[in-house]
Backbone as CSV, one residue per row, in Angstrom:
resi,resn,N_x,N_y,N_z,CA_x,CA_y,CA_z,C_x,C_y,C_z
1,MET,-148.079,23.634,-4.837,-147.372,25.153,-4.675,-146.623,25.914,-5.812
2,GLY,-147.044,26.878,-5.861,-146.947,27.559,-7.174,-145.502,28.207,-7.076
3,ALA,-145.314,28.623,-8.528,-143.686,28.859,-8.692,-143.426,29.953,-7.851
4,PRO,-142.114,30.436,-7.424,-141.523,31.485,-6.902,-141.660,32.642,-7.165
5,SER,-142.032,32.725,-8.493,-142.025,34.080,-9.384,-142.763,33.667,-10.982
6,ALA,-143.036,34.701,-11.313,-143.975,34.598,-12.552,-143.489,33.776,-13.607
7,LEU,-142.035,33.417,-13.655,-141.370,32.470,-14.666,-141.191,31.543,-13.818
8,ARG,-141.590,30.114,-13.910,-141.581,28.953,-13.564,-140.390,28.649,-13.460
9,LYS,-139.476,28.226,-12.564,-138.167,27.980,-12.374,-138.466,26.359,-13.061
10,ARG,-137.009,26.032,-13.893,-137.353,24.945,-14.427,-135.719,24.066,-13.654
11,SER,-135.519,23.104,-13.089,-134.241,22.545,-13.404,-134.069,21.125,-13.766
12,ALA,-133.036,20.510,-14.507,-133.171,19.392,-14.701,-131.933,18.340,-13.984
13,VAL,-132.613,17.701,-13.278,-131.803,16.691,-12.269,-131.444,15.098,-13.214
14,LYS,-130.128,14.816,-13.576,-129.925,13.912,-14.147,-129.659,12.637,-13.498
15,LYS,-130.792,11.589,-13.974,-130.872,10.169,-13.375,-130.636,9.839,-12.168
16,ALA,-131.815,9.550,-11.707,-132.535,9.229,-10.487,-131.998,7.624,-9.994
17,SER,-130.612,7.500,-9.767,-130.567,6.041,-9.474,-130.257,6.130,-8.003
18,SER,-130.051,6.780,-7.345,-129.823,6.831,-6.169,-130.280,7.576,-5.191
19,GLU,-130.227,7.680,-3.617,-131.100,8.405,-2.748,-130.871,9.360,-2.549
20,VAL,-129.905,10.187,-2.954,-129.517,11.359,-3.226,-130.392,12.193,-4.325
21,LYS,-130.242,11.220,-5.359,-131.131,11.880,-6.591,-132.585,11.324,-5.917
22,ARG,-133.076,10.983,-5.729,-134.540,10.791,-5.555,-134.912,11.663,-4.553
23,ILE,-134.192,11.782,-3.374,-134.563,12.771,-2.337,-134.392,13.987,-3.144
24,GLY,-133.605,14.439,-3.575,-132.987,15.780,-4.435,-134.304,15.962,-5.126
25,LEU,-135.103,15.202,-5.821,-136.390,15.270,-6.862,-137.620,15.770,-5.764
26,ARG,-137.489,14.966,-4.782,-138.487,15.169,-3.725,-138.411,16.709,-3.404
27,ILE,-137.647,17.122,-3.019,-137.223,18.696,-2.653,-137.505,19.592,-3.835
28,ASP,-136.868,19.193,-5.127,-137.022,19.603,-6.089,-138.631,20.290,-6.558
29,ARG,-139.253,18.949,-6.547,-140.953,19.129,-6.641,-141.512,19.925,-5.815
30,ARG,-141.513,20.114,-4.268,-141.735,20.756,-3.461,-141.702,21.996,-3.558
31,ARG,-140.077,22.340,-4.516,-140.244,24.221,-4.973,-140.374,24.601,-5.906
32,SER,-141.069,23.403,-6.594,-141.623,24.330,-8.322,-140.503,24.054,-9.085
33,TYR,-139.790,23.078,-8.844,-138.694,22.743,-10.506,-139.154,21.531,-10.971
34,SER,-138.538,21.385,-12.004,-138.838,20.150,-12.908,-137.617,19.496,-12.912
35,ALA,-137.549,18.305,-13.133,-136.464,16.874,-13.544,-136.484,16.711,-15.166
36,GLY,-135.228,16.518,-15.295,-135.154,15.409,-16.778,-134.285,14.262,-16.350
37,ASP,-134.513,13.524,-17.215,-133.863,12.279,-18.064,-133.846,11.480,-16.617
38,ILE,-134.811,10.539,-15.973,-134.736,9.738,-15.066,-135.290,8.185,-15.415
39,CYS,-134.628,7.374,-14.850,-134.608,5.863,-15.060,-135.093,5.085,-14.144
40,LYS,-135.811,4.003,-14.502,-136.668,3.522,-13.481,-137.718,4.177,-12.412
41,VAL,-138.524,4.960,-13.047,-139.011,6.017,-12.204,-140.286,5.736,-11.499
42,GLU,-140.973,4.420,-11.722,-142.287,4.490,-11.344,-142.508,4.768,-9.856
43,HIS,-141.558,4.387,-8.807,-142.177,4.734,-7.689,-141.354,6.513,-7.329
44,LEU,-141.203,7.266,-8.107,-141.195,8.474,-8.436,-142.576,9.013,-8.600
45,LYS,-143.087,8.581,-9.896,-144.277,8.987,-10.288,-145.657,8.790,-9.304
46,ALA,-145.112,7.785,-8.004,-145.943,7.457,-7.014,-146.061,8.550,-5.842
47,LEU,-144.861,9.459,-6.122,-144.823,9.932,-4.958,-145.826,11.456,-4.905
48,GLU,-146.388,11.834,-3.753,-147.186,12.757,-3.812,-146.634,14.486,-4.466
49,GLY,-147.424,14.892,-5.121,-147.237,15.921,-6.118,-146.609,15.504,-7.391
50,ALA,-145.836,14.452,-7.819,-145.332,14.052,-9.119,-145.904,14.406,-10.485
51,GLU,-147.454,14.051,-10.307,-147.959,14.305,-11.497,-148.094,15.577,-11.940
52,GLU,-148.279,16.409,-10.827,-148.463,17.699,-11.317,-147.114,18.855,-11.637
53,ARG,-146.016,18.363,-10.600,-144.685,18.732,-10.561,-143.382,18.239,-11.288
54,LEU,-143.654,16.951,-11.192,-142.476,15.881,-11.924,-142.366,16.080,-13.263
55,HIS,-141.311,16.590,-14.568,-141.037,16.493,-15.678,-140.276,15.299,-15.923
56,LEU,-140.610,14.358,-16.491,-139.657,13.160,-16.982,-138.917,13.186,-18.276
57,CYS,-137.724,12.809,-18.750,-137.369,12.824,-19.865,-136.469,11.495,-19.903
58,GLU,-136.069,11.346,-20.968,-135.052,10.352,-21.233,-133.687,10.556,-21.944
59,ALA,-132.526,10.604,-21.924,-131.234,10.894,-22.770,-130.507,9.734,-22.130
60,ASN,-129.429,9.928,-23.062,-128.412,8.751,-22.952,-126.982,9.520,-22.371
61,LEU,-126.673,9.178,-21.388,-125.906,9.823,-20.212,-124.495,9.999,-20.827
62,VAL,-123.858,9.022,-21.786,-122.669,9.003,-22.458,-122.533,9.541,-24.139
63,LYS,-123.677,9.999,-24.687,-123.979,10.467,-26.114,-123.854,11.679,-26.110
64,GLU,-123.370,12.291,-26.629,-122.804,13.827,-26.922,-124.230,14.359,-27.416
65,GLY,-124.363,15.763,-26.619,-125.760,16.191,-27.499,-127.250,15.616,-26.927
66,SER,-126.746,14.325,-25.810,-128.418,13.770,-25.773,-128.897,14.699,-24.598
67,PHE,-128.637,15.468,-24.040,-129.160,16.239,-22.722,-129.504,17.980,-23.860
68,ASP,-129.227,18.089,-24.695,-129.331,19.354,-25.212,-130.775,19.742,-25.204
69,SER,-131.865,18.968,-25.291,-133.623,19.156,-25.423,-133.708,19.628,-24.094
70,VAL,-133.134,18.644,-22.987,-133.619,18.218,-21.765,-133.496,19.418,-21.047
71,ILE,-132.143,20.195,-21.195,-131.095,21.475,-20.343,-131.897,22.392,-21.183
72,ASP,-132.483,22.538,-22.464,-132.801,23.960,-22.921,-133.767,24.628,-22.516
73,ALA,-133.696,25.763,-21.692,-134.847,26.601,-21.052,-134.570,26.586,-19.540
74,CYS,-133.771,25.434,-19.091,-133.856,25.439,-17.461,-132.883,26.664,-17.206
75,ASP,-133.172,26.788,-15.959,-132.358,27.974,-15.193,-131.102,27.145,-14.359
76,ALA,-131.449,25.794,-13.981,-130.138,25.350,-13.443,-130.139,23.298,-13.652
77,VAL,-129.146,23.003,-13.345,-128.834,21.786,-13.640,-128.412,20.996,-12.341
78,PHE,-129.047,20.315,-11.815,-128.380,19.207,-10.607,-127.511,17.947,-11.546
79,HIS,-126.721,17.442,-11.625,-125.689,16.862,-12.433,-125.227,15.446,-11.291
80,THR,-126.217,14.569,-11.422,-126.078,13.323,-9.945,-125.758,12.015,-10.500
81,ALA,-125.758,12.015,-11.344,-125.301,10.757,-12.194,-124.403,10.422,-12.313
82,SER,-123.869,9.255,-11.648,-122.441,8.385,-11.611,-122.594,7.011,-11.047
83,PRO,-122.305,6.122,-11.797,-122.254,4.966,-11.738,-121.520,4.327,-10.278
84,VAL,-122.357,3.640,-9.309,-121.610,3.392,-7.795,-121.699,1.849,-8.054
85,ILE,-120.360,1.564,-8.233,-119.861,-0.163,-7.997,-119.152,0.063,-7.374
86,LEU,-118.830,-0.403,-6.072,-117.885,-0.894,-5.394,-117.159,-2.036,-5.218
87,ASP,-117.850,-3.075,-5.416,-116.852,-4.339,-5.557,-117.136,-4.767,-7.138
88,ASN,-116.290,-6.197,-7.297,-116.575,-6.687,-8.393,-116.608,-6.100,-9.777
89,VAL,-115.779,-5.258,-10.031,-115.461,-4.457,-11.396,-114.979,-5.042,-12.330
90,ASN,-115.421,-5.137,-13.424,-114.772,-6.651,-14.374,-113.878,-5.133,-15.621
91,ASP,-114.474,-4.247,-15.686,-113.772,-3.355,-16.819,-114.156,-1.869,-16.195
92,PRO,-113.329,-1.264,-15.307,-112.789,0.155,-14.817,-113.254,1.196,-15.448
93,GLN,-112.801,1.188,-16.818,-113.100,2.012,-17.800,-114.556,1.968,-18.683
94,VAL,-115.373,0.958,-18.726,-116.099,1.032,-19.163,-117.131,1.086,-18.184
95,GLU,-117.296,0.618,-17.297,-118.272,0.043,-15.956,-118.408,1.839,-15.449
96,LEU,-117.389,2.054,-14.985,-117.422,3.249,-14.083,-116.424,5.056,-14.692
97,ILE,-115.315,4.720,-15.220,-114.857,5.869,-15.276,-115.093,6.649,-16.733
98,GLU,-115.745,6.088,-17.632,-116.050,6.589,-18.938,-117.213,7.118,-18.920
99,PRO,-118.022,6.584,-18.139,-119.718,7.324,-17.877,-119.495,8.321,-16.887
100,ALA,-118.734,8.044,-15.925,-118.446,9.226,-15.151,-117.986,10.748,-15.568
101,VAL,-117.033,10.117,-16.386,-116.179,11.297,-16.929,-117.220,12.195,-18.097
102,LYS,-117.101,11.221,-19.054,-117.965,11.354,-20.174,-119.285,12.024,-20.086
103,GLY,-119.913,11.500,-19.143,-121.331,12.002,-18.773,-121.522,12.900,-18.437
104,THR,-120.497,13.431,-17.320,-120.126,14.960,-16.676,-119.895,16.141,-17.592
105,LEU,-119.322,15.642,-18.674,-118.808,16.256,-20.082,-119.953,16.641,-20.606
106,ASN,-120.675,15.492,-20.737,-121.697,15.911,-22.174,-122.754,16.761,-21.169
107,VAL,-123.147,16.697,-20.208,-124.247,17.537,-19.294,-123.806,18.651,-19.513
108,LEU,-122.489,18.810,-19.248,-121.639,20.448,-19.226,-121.979,21.241,-20.209
109,GLY,-121.596,20.247,-21.281,-121.680,20.782,-22.892,-122.974,21.190,-23.127
110,SER,-123.844,20.589,-22.613,-125.618,20.745,-22.887,-125.880,22.222,-22.247
111,CYS,-125.110,22.446,-20.963,-125.266,23.379,-19.988,-124.742,24.790,-20.686
112,GLY,-123.459,24.193,-21.400,-122.809,25.544,-21.960,-123.509,26.095,-23.495
113,LYS,-124.702,25.074,-24.244,-125.050,25.540,-24.914,-126.417,26.301,-24.845
114,ALA,-127.083,25.964,-23.446,-128.182,26.454,-22.900,-127.881,27.981,-22.480
115,GLN,-128.386,28.989,-22.940,-128.136,30.372,-22.589,-128.919,30.473,-20.735
116,SER,-129.921,29.781,-21.080,-130.604,29.888,-19.525,-129.795,29.571,-18.357
117,VAL,-129.088,28.369,-18.354,-128.418,28.199,-17.435,-127.768,28.902,-16.674
118,LYS,-128.214,28.991,-15.233,-127.456,30.418,-14.821,-126.264,29.443,-13.479
119,ARG,-126.689,28.161,-13.343,-125.523,27.486,-12.505,-125.812,25.890,-12.713
120,VAL,-124.822,25.062,-12.595,-124.671,23.846,-12.248,-124.028,23.143,-10.851
121,VAL,-124.999,22.598,-10.305,-124.511,21.690,-9.285,-124.481,20.363,-9.319
122,LEU,-123.269,19.763,-9.334,-122.445,18.513,-9.038,-122.463,17.909,-8.259
123,THR,-123.065,16.621,-8.065,-122.764,15.815,-6.920,-121.355,14.727,-7.248
124,SER,-120.368,15.455,-6.333,-119.291,14.374,-6.497,-119.117,13.750,-5.128
125,SER,-117.902,13.446,-4.334,-117.909,12.932,-3.086,-116.404,13.168,-2.244
126,MET,-116.749,12.727,-1.415,-115.551,12.991,-0.140,-114.546,11.841,-0.829
127,VAL,-114.670,10.686,-1.543,-113.868,9.925,-1.918,-112.599,10.674,-2.662
128,THR,-113.212,12.125,-3.507,-112.159,12.933,-4.147,-111.131,13.450,-3.012
129,ILE,-111.698,13.737,-1.819,-111.049,14.517,-1.301,-110.153,14.037,0.404
130,ALA,-110.624,12.698,0.688,-110.156,12.344,1.681,-109.195,10.827,1.475
131,PHE,-109.308,10.208,0.242,-108.641,9.208,0.095,-107.062,8.999,-0.111
132,LYS,-106.727,9.192,0.830,-104.949,9.415,0.742,-104.269,7.937,1.558
133,LYS,-103.225,7.790,1.198,-102.441,6.621,2.191,-102.134,7.232,3.617
134,PRO,-102.274,6.176,4.225,-102.300,6.906,5.692,-100.700,6.764,6.113
135,THR,-100.334,7.642,6.912,-99.574,7.794,7.179,-98.878,7.726,9.083
136,GLN,-97.960,7.205,9.673,-97.627,6.832,10.748,-97.745,8.440,11.372
137,ASN,-98.704,8.011,12.834,-98.750,9.486,13.449,-99.481,10.811,12.941
138,SER,-99.986,10.507,11.819,-100.346,11.892,11.402,-102.055,11.488,11.091
139,ASN,-102.687,12.936,11.524,-104.340,13.177,11.451,-104.461,14.536,11.025
140,PRO,-104.222,14.532,9.429,-104.287,15.861,8.632,-105.690,16.049,8.694
141,LEU,-105.779,17.657,8.615,-107.377,18.174,8.286,-107.840,17.960,7.402
142,ILE,-108.198,17.353,7.114,-109.651,17.372,5.785,-110.537,18.652,5.603
143,ASP,-110.461,19.243,4.620,-111.590,20.165,4.210,-111.604,20.448,2.651
144,GLU,-112.027,21.508,2.143,-112.568,21.708,1.030,-111.097,21.946,-0.205
145,THR,-110.112,21.910,0.370,-109.385,22.296,-0.260,-107.753,21.016,-0.550
146,SER,-108.328,19.815,0.297,-107.767,18.969,0.311,-108.041,18.059,-1.110
147,PHE,-107.419,16.844,-1.598,-107.676,16.602,-2.470,-106.828,14.685,-2.599
148,SER,-107.671,13.739,-2.799,-107.708,12.478,-2.728,-106.396,12.303,-3.832
149,ASP,-105.296,10.898,-3.396,-104.471,10.468,-4.283,-104.703,9.501,-4.985
150,PRO,-104.774,10.104,-6.400,-105.175,9.157,-7.840,-104.150,8.009,-7.527
151,ILE,-103.104,8.506,-7.722,-101.852,7.249,-8.066,-102.435,6.068,-6.438
152,PHE,-102.443,6.272,-5.038,-102.822,5.714,-4.127,-103.957,4.911,-4.632
153,ALA,-104.975,5.597,-5.074,-106.261,4.952,-5.326,-106.219,3.793,-6.430
154,ARG,-105.374,4.197,-7.397,-104.912,3.015,-8.195,-104.547,1.691,-7.792
155,GLU,-103.417,1.991,-6.937,-102.677,1.100,-6.295,-103.917,-0.015,-5.462
156,MET,-104.418,0.316,-5.219,-105.522,-0.002,-4.061,-106.788,-0.561,-5.162
157,GLU,-106.615,-0.398,-6.429,-107.814,-0.604,-7.311,-109.301,-0.021,-6.780
158,ARG,-109.168,0.818,-6.588,-110.538,1.727,-5.845,-110.882,2.541,-7.375
159,TRP,-111.532,1.524,-7.975,-112.224,2.503,-9.051,-112.995,3.407,-9.162
160,TYR,-113.916,2.984,-7.937,-115.021,4.189,-7.963,-114.315,5.412,-7.425
161,VAL,-113.509,5.458,-6.883,-112.702,6.377,-6.407,-112.291,7.458,-7.599
162,ILE,-111.535,6.487,-8.414,-110.631,7.110,-9.542,-111.616,7.867,-10.224
163,SER,-112.882,7.070,-10.718,-114.291,7.557,-11.187,-114.674,8.703,-10.937
164,LYS,-114.630,9.346,-9.502,-115.407,10.521,-9.029,-113.770,11.500,-8.985
165,ILE,-112.844,11.542,-8.861,-111.650,12.148,-8.933,-111.673,12.756,-10.069
166,LEU,-111.353,11.893,-11.456,-111.548,12.062,-12.727,-112.546,13.033,-13.326
167,ALA,-113.954,12.544,-12.874,-114.939,13.319,-13.130,-115.429,14.715,-12.502
168,GLU,-114.884,14.767,-11.200,-114.622,16.381,-10.607,-113.570,17.122,-11.135
169,GLU,-112.625,16.779,-11.787,-111.279,17.584,-12.260,-111.953,17.669,-13.708
170,ALA,-112.347,16.787,-14.543,-113.057,17.275,-15.863,-114.061,18.474,-15.759
171,ALA,-114.792,18.395,-14.644,-115.931,19.291,-14.567,-115.031,20.719,-14.489
172,PHE,-114.471,20.774,-12.996,-113.890,22.087,-12.732,-113.178,22.994,-13.873
173,LYS,-112.490,21.712,-14.865,-111.738,22.431,-15.859,-112.523,22.896,-17.120
174,PHE,-113.845,21.982,-17.404,-114.630,22.454,-18.486,-115.487,23.669,-18.181
175,ALA,-115.559,23.696,-16.614,-116.348,24.741,-16.578,-115.768,26.334,-16.239
176,GLN,-114.435,26.097,-16.057,-113.436,27.304,-15.949,-113.169,27.665,-17.263
177,GLU,-112.835,26.627,-18.362,-112.608,27.432,-20.147,-114.069,27.435,-20.849
178,ASN,-115.254,27.285,-20.169,-116.471,27.632,-20.703,-117.296,28.702,-20.002
179,GLY,-117.012,29.155,-19.086,-117.811,30.304,-18.002,-118.888,29.664,-17.709
180,ILE,-118.838,28.504,-17.077,-120.083,27.897,-16.392,-119.521,27.946,-15.011
181,ASP,-120.559,28.263,-14.279,-121.008,28.737,-12.714,-121.235,27.316,-11.975
182,LEU,-120.196,26.535,-11.624,-120.260,24.982,-11.254,-119.651,25.396,-9.752
183,VAL,-120.840,24.489,-8.755,-120.754,24.350,-7.464,-120.580,22.771,-7.218
184,VAL,-119.771,22.340,-6.474,-119.597,20.961,-6.396,-119.786,20.734,-4.827
185,MET,-120.792,19.382,-4.931,-121.001,18.889,-3.316,-120.299,17.427,-3.241
186,ASN,-119.924,17.239,-2.254,-118.813,15.930,-1.888,-119.334,15.876,-0.522
187,PRO,-120.400,15.039,-0.493,-120.891,13.924,0.339,-120.082,12.727,0.872
188,GLY,-120.274,12.273,1.895,-119.644,11.137,2.609,-120.261,10.191,2.412
189,LEU,-120.773,9.001,3.023,-121.460,7.773,2.929,-122.923,8.173,3.205
190,VAL,-123.632,8.256,2.332,-125.160,8.863,2.194,-126.139,7.882,3.031
191,ILE,-127.073,7.968,3.891,-127.514,7.247,4.765,-128.833,7.710,5.155
192,GLY,-129.981,6.995,5.305,-131.284,7.476,5.623,-132.691,7.291,5.017
193,PRO,-133.648,7.519,4.951,-134.721,6.937,4.359,-134.787,6.726,2.921
194,LEU,-135.207,5.583,2.843,-135.208,4.975,0.900,-136.518,5.238,0.471
195,LEU,-136.158,5.489,-1.037,-137.628,5.737,-1.528,-138.470,4.603,-2.451
196,LYS,-137.095,3.997,-2.820,-137.251,2.971,-3.522,-137.199,1.325,-2.598
197,PRO,-138.264,0.494,-3.251,-138.109,-0.554,-2.477,-136.871,-1.568,-2.504
198,THR,-135.876,-1.224,-3.145,-134.698,-2.209,-3.353,-133.941,-1.632,-2.665
199,LEU,-132.552,-2.322,-2.243,-131.330,-1.752,-1.475,-130.633,-1.006,-2.435
200,ASN,-129.846,-0.044,-2.166,-129.177,0.572,-3.114,-127.761,0.471,-2.566
201,GLU,-126.693,0.445,-3.293,-125.184,0.386,-3.673,-124.301,0.574,-2.085
202,THR,-124.755,1.838,-1.561,-124.139,2.306,-0.300,-124.900,1.355,0.568
203,SER,-126.033,1.348,0.790,-126.793,0.404,1.938,-126.216,-0.625,1.845
204,GLN,-125.779,-1.275,0.872,-125.395,-2.840,0.381,-124.174,-2.998,1.389
205,CYS,-123.480,-1.973,1.730,-122.180,-2.216,2.217,-122.176,-2.156,3.633
206,PHE,-123.471,-1.927,4.387,-123.260,-2.251,5.651,-123.673,-4.011,5.567
207,LEU,-124.430,-4.415,4.938,-124.551,-6.221,4.922,-123.137,-6.738,4.505
208,THR,-122.217,-5.566,3.502,-121.217,-6.444,3.219,-120.175,-6.318,4.744
209,LEU,-120.530,-5.239,5.433,-119.347,-5.053,6.591,-119.881,-6.227,7.506
210,ILE,-121.172,-6.594,7.877,-121.438,-7.253,8.702,-121.499,-9.045,8.239
211,THR,-121.734,-9.141,6.830,-121.418,-10.865,6.657,-120.124,-11.206,6.326
212,GLN,-119.339,-9.974,5.678,-117.868,-10.327,4.997,-116.600,-9.954,5.781
213,GLY,-117.290,-8.520,6.559,-115.820,-8.138,7.478,-115.003,-7.185,6.534
214,LYS,-115.627,-6.869,5.253,-115.385,-5.986,4.656,-115.691,-4.496,4.395
215,TYR,-114.844,-3.358,4.133,-115.646,-2.114,4.214,-114.855,-1.194,3.005
216,THR,-115.498,-1.631,1.826,-114.962,-1.114,0.902,-114.926,0.393,0.920
217,TYR,-116.455,0.509,1.556,-116.487,2.182,1.291,-115.746,3.165,2.458
218,ALA,-115.374,2.512,3.116,-114.322,3.163,4.170,-112.923,3.666,3.876
219,THR,-112.618,5.108,4.527,-111.298,5.286,3.986,-110.275,4.653,3.925
220,PRO,-109.111,5.023,3.505,-108.165,3.916,4.017,-108.022,3.825,5.465
221,GLY,-108.047,4.629,6.052,-107.633,4.153,8.054,-108.995,3.514,8.316
222,GLY,-109.665,3.080,7.488,-111.026,2.267,8.608,-112.064,2.905,8.657
223,ASN,-112.264,4.359,8.320,-113.199,4.866,8.792,-114.532,5.227,7.874
224,PHE,-115.620,5.418,8.456,-116.770,5.887,7.534,-117.102,7.252,7.930
225,VAL,-117.394,8.093,6.680,-117.674,9.534,6.877,-119.362,9.631,6.689
226,TYR,-120.107,9.649,7.392,-121.369,9.695,7.126,-122.468,11.061,7.089
227,VAL,-123.184,10.907,6.325,-124.469,12.074,6.310,-125.507,11.657,5.548
228,ASP,-126.735,12.461,6.284,-128.112,12.470,6.193,-128.246,12.674,4.754
229,VAL,-129.223,11.656,3.588,-129.310,12.261,2.737,-130.228,13.238,2.573
230,ARG,-131.164,13.469,3.314,-131.981,14.839,3.370,-131.200,16.242,3.407
231,ASP,-129.906,16.013,4.544,-129.242,17.253,4.438,-128.081,17.236,3.045
232,VAL,-127.808,16.105,2.462,-127.359,16.523,1.051,-128.000,17.012,-0.049
233,ALA,-129.529,16.471,0.064,-130.611,17.035,-0.566,-130.793,18.719,-0.524
234,ASN,-130.752,18.927,0.812,-130.970,20.435,1.163,-129.858,21.193,0.949
235,ALA,-128.749,20.785,1.043,-127.367,21.129,0.222,-127.342,21.499,-0.937
236,HIS,-127.798,20.520,-1.702,-127.899,20.848,-2.996,-128.800,21.984,-3.447
237,ILE,-129.975,22.033,-2.753,-130.806,23.219,-3.052,-129.937,24.503,-2.876
238,LEU,-129.461,24.716,-1.771,-128.660,25.832,-1.261,-127.850,26.153,-1.532
239,ALA,-126.916,25.337,-2.616,-125.987,25.711,-3.319,-126.299,26.306,-4.563
240,LEU,-127.900,26.032,-5.143,-128.415,26.661,-6.247,-128.591,27.773,-5.968
241,GLU,-129.111,28.152,-4.658,-130.247,29.187,-4.432,-129.365,30.341,-3.546
242,ASN,-128.529,29.995,-3.233,-127.270,30.990,-2.525,-126.010,31.423,-3.519
243,SER,-126.380,32.438,-3.833,-125.536,33.344,-5.076,-124.000,33.168,-4.737
244,THR,-123.737,32.958,-3.503,-122.267,33.421,-3.073,-121.829,31.942,-3.058
245,ALA,-122.628,30.813,-3.139,-121.863,29.555,-3.302,-120.787,29.655,-4.516
246,ASN,-119.682,28.801,-4.245,-118.409,28.399,-5.032,-117.859,27.510,-4.872
247,GLY,-116.897,26.849,-5.512,-116.237,25.637,-5.243,-116.702,24.354,-4.767
248,ARG,-115.931,23.669,-3.857,-116.591,22.562,-3.263,-116.871,23.000,-1.876
249,TYR,-117.703,21.611,-1.672,-118.407,21.749,0.223,-118.352,20.148,0.420
250,CYS,-117.656,20.306,1.568,-117.864,18.819,2.112,-118.647,18.496,2.725
251,LEU,-119.768,17.537,2.708,-120.989,17.065,3.278,-120.783,16.122,4.109
252,VAL,-120.502,16.367,5.525,-120.178,14.953,6.514,-121.015,15.620,7.760
253,ALA,-121.459,14.521,8.427,-122.162,14.945,9.670,-121.260,13.917,10.699
254,GLN,-120.974,13.075,10.295,-119.913,12.156,11.273,-118.989,11.899,10.832
255,VAL,-118.080,11.228,11.442,-117.017,9.897,11.536,-116.800,9.005,12.388
256,LEU,-116.956,7.869,12.016,-116.937,6.461,12.544,-116.154,5.620,12.287
257,ASN,-115.680,4.457,13.220,-114.884,3.700,12.551,-115.471,2.426,12.383
258,CYS,-115.133,1.408,11.754,-115.910,0.267,11.852,-116.337,-0.564,12.910
259,SER,-115.597,-0.881,14.031,-116.204,-1.131,15.156,-117.320,-0.345,15.785
260,LYS,-117.341,0.839,15.757,-117.921,1.646,15.969,-119.565,1.550,15.410
261,VAL,-119.290,1.418,14.031,-120.627,1.344,13.481,-121.373,-0.548,13.262
262,LEU,-120.383,-1.272,13.865,-120.909,-2.627,14.148,-121.554,-2.446,15.256
263,GLN,-121.204,-1.903,16.232,-121.951,-1.542,17.658,-123.193,-0.843,17.773
264,ILE,-123.215,-0.185,16.333,-124.592,0.773,16.316,-125.602,-0.426,15.902
265,LEU,-124.869,-1.181,14.526,-126.037,-2.260,13.948,-126.196,-3.098,14.949
266,ARG,-125.591,-3.604,16.001,-125.618,-4.733,16.992,-127.028,-4.218,17.746
267,GLU,-126.745,-2.911,18.035,-127.914,-2.401,18.943,-129.024,-1.847,18.296
268,LEU,-129.356,-2.154,17.095,-130.682,-1.852,16.441,-131.670,-2.727,16.680
C-alpha cells in the first residue's frame, strides 16, 4: 500500500517485546509507517509486507542519545518499551524502574532533538490509574483523571506498578518542559492473538492463576481489567492521527473478577 502523501510517513516503534508492540507494528506497516529498534525480530520479519515496509534498527533503551539517529526524520514515535516482570523481582531498581524511567526519558530526549517529530504516543498502563488501597463500601469512579497510590504499591511490593507510575510521571513532566506533544495510552491486561511462538508475561498470569491461585496482575480488589490487543494497537494509531487527542486514555473493554475468569477458562 502506498504512502498517504507524497512524503513517506515514518514512525519509530520502540522495542517490540510484547503483543501490543507486535500488533502495533503490523498496523504500522499496513499504513506505510516504518519502525525502529526491534529485538528478537525473526517472527516479525516473516510477516506479510515486512520486507517492503518494516525497517528495523538497533538501540540501547537506557543509553542517552542511543535513539537520536533512529528518531531523526520521523513524524511520530510510539514508545512502547518497558520491562514486564510481575513476579520474582530481585532488584526492582535495575530490572524495572531504571529501564522504564530512563528509557522513556531517553526516547523523549531524542524526540526533542528531532525537529520532525510532531507527536509521541506512550504506552502506559491501567496500573497507573486504578491501583489503590481498597476501602470498605467504596466503588469509586475510575477515569483518566484518576491516579494510583505509589505508597500503597510500594507497601505491596508491586514493582511493575511503581515502574509504570514513575515512567508516566517523568514523561508528562519532560513533555511539558520541552514542548513535546505527548498522548498516553493506559491499557488494562492485554489479551488476544499472539504473533510470537512463545508465551508472553501477561498470558503467563492466566497459568499462574490456574496453577497457583495467584493473580499478580489483578487490581487490589481482585479484578482483572481486559482489552483486546487489536483494539489497543488501533487506539495507538488513532492517538497519532487524531489531532485533538491529548492527555491519557483508559483502554478497557471489560472488568472481571478472578472467579469469572476461572469459569471462562474452564469452559474453553
